C-alpha cells in the first residue's frame, strides 16, 4: 500500500498541492506547511499530480 510523505522542512507553504488536491492536502494553520487531511488517503492521480507540481519536490509517494 502506498503512502504519502511530506518533507515539511522543505515545504514552502505555497499551497499548490492544496489547490490541486484539496481532499488530501491542507496547510497546517500554525506552521503554514502542507499536511495530510487523513493519515492514509487514497492515492489518486491528483496526488501524483500534486507531487509532480510541488515546487520544492517535498511530496514523496512511497509505494508499499
Ligand atoms: S506544493 Fe509542496 S511546497 Fe507547496 S505547500 Fe504543497 S508540499 Fe509545500
XYZ file of C-alpha atoms and ligand atoms in Angstrom:
72
model
C 0.000 0.000 0.000
C 1.374 3.398 -0.984
C 1.932 6.181 1.495
C 2.461 9.904 1.138
C 5.350 11.593 2.868
C 5.672 15.379 3.077
C 9.037 16.858 3.964
C 7.808 19.818 5.998
C 11.337 21.162 6.324
C 11.465 21.732 2.561
C 7.798 22.751 2.192
C 7.414 26.471 1.431
C 3.682 26.573 2.187
C 2.872 27.629 -1.399
C -0.412 25.630 -1.264
C -0.091 24.297 -4.809
C -0.788 20.790 -3.523
C -3.896 22.054 -1.710
C -5.206 23.647 -4.897
C -4.549 20.539 -6.972
C -5.754 18.014 -4.418
C -7.825 19.640 -1.647
C -9.286 16.342 -0.457
C -5.849 15.101 0.570
C -3.696 18.118 1.432
C -4.234 21.181 3.600
C -1.994 23.771 5.181
C -1.307 23.482 8.878
C -2.652 26.819 10.192
C 0.130 27.093 12.770
C 3.293 26.439 10.795
C 1.736 27.001 7.319
C 3.243 23.803 5.949
C 1.382 21.149 3.994
C -0.102 18.242 5.889
C -2.375 15.312 5.148
C -6.054 15.645 5.998
C -6.289 11.882 6.558
C -3.397 9.681 7.546
C -3.711 7.153 4.722
C -5.626 8.749 1.864
C -6.352 7.031 -1.389
C -3.511 7.746 -3.838
C -5.386 9.213 -6.773
C -3.961 10.689 -9.968
C -4.347 14.120 -8.354
C -1.969 13.087 -5.577
C 0.667 12.205 -8.188
C -0.066 15.499 -9.939
C 0.383 17.443 -6.699
C 3.688 15.683 -6.079
C 4.834 16.462 -9.621
C 3.901 20.136 -9.349
C 5.272 20.703 -5.855
C 7.984 23.325 -6.480
C 10.058 22.095 -3.549
C 9.698 18.430 -4.549
C 8.854 17.576 -0.961
C 5.873 15.274 -1.576
C 7.007 11.694 -1.885
C 4.772 8.750 -2.712
C 6.244 5.621 -1.241
C 4.995 2.519 -2.977
C 4.445 -0.223 -0.420
S 3.124 22.121 -3.133
Fe 4.928 21.410 -1.972
S 5.881 23.284 -1.187
Fe 3.814 23.826 -1.811
S 2.563 23.602 0.067
Fe 2.451 21.652 -1.043
S 4.057 20.369 -0.164
Fe 4.502 22.512 0.394
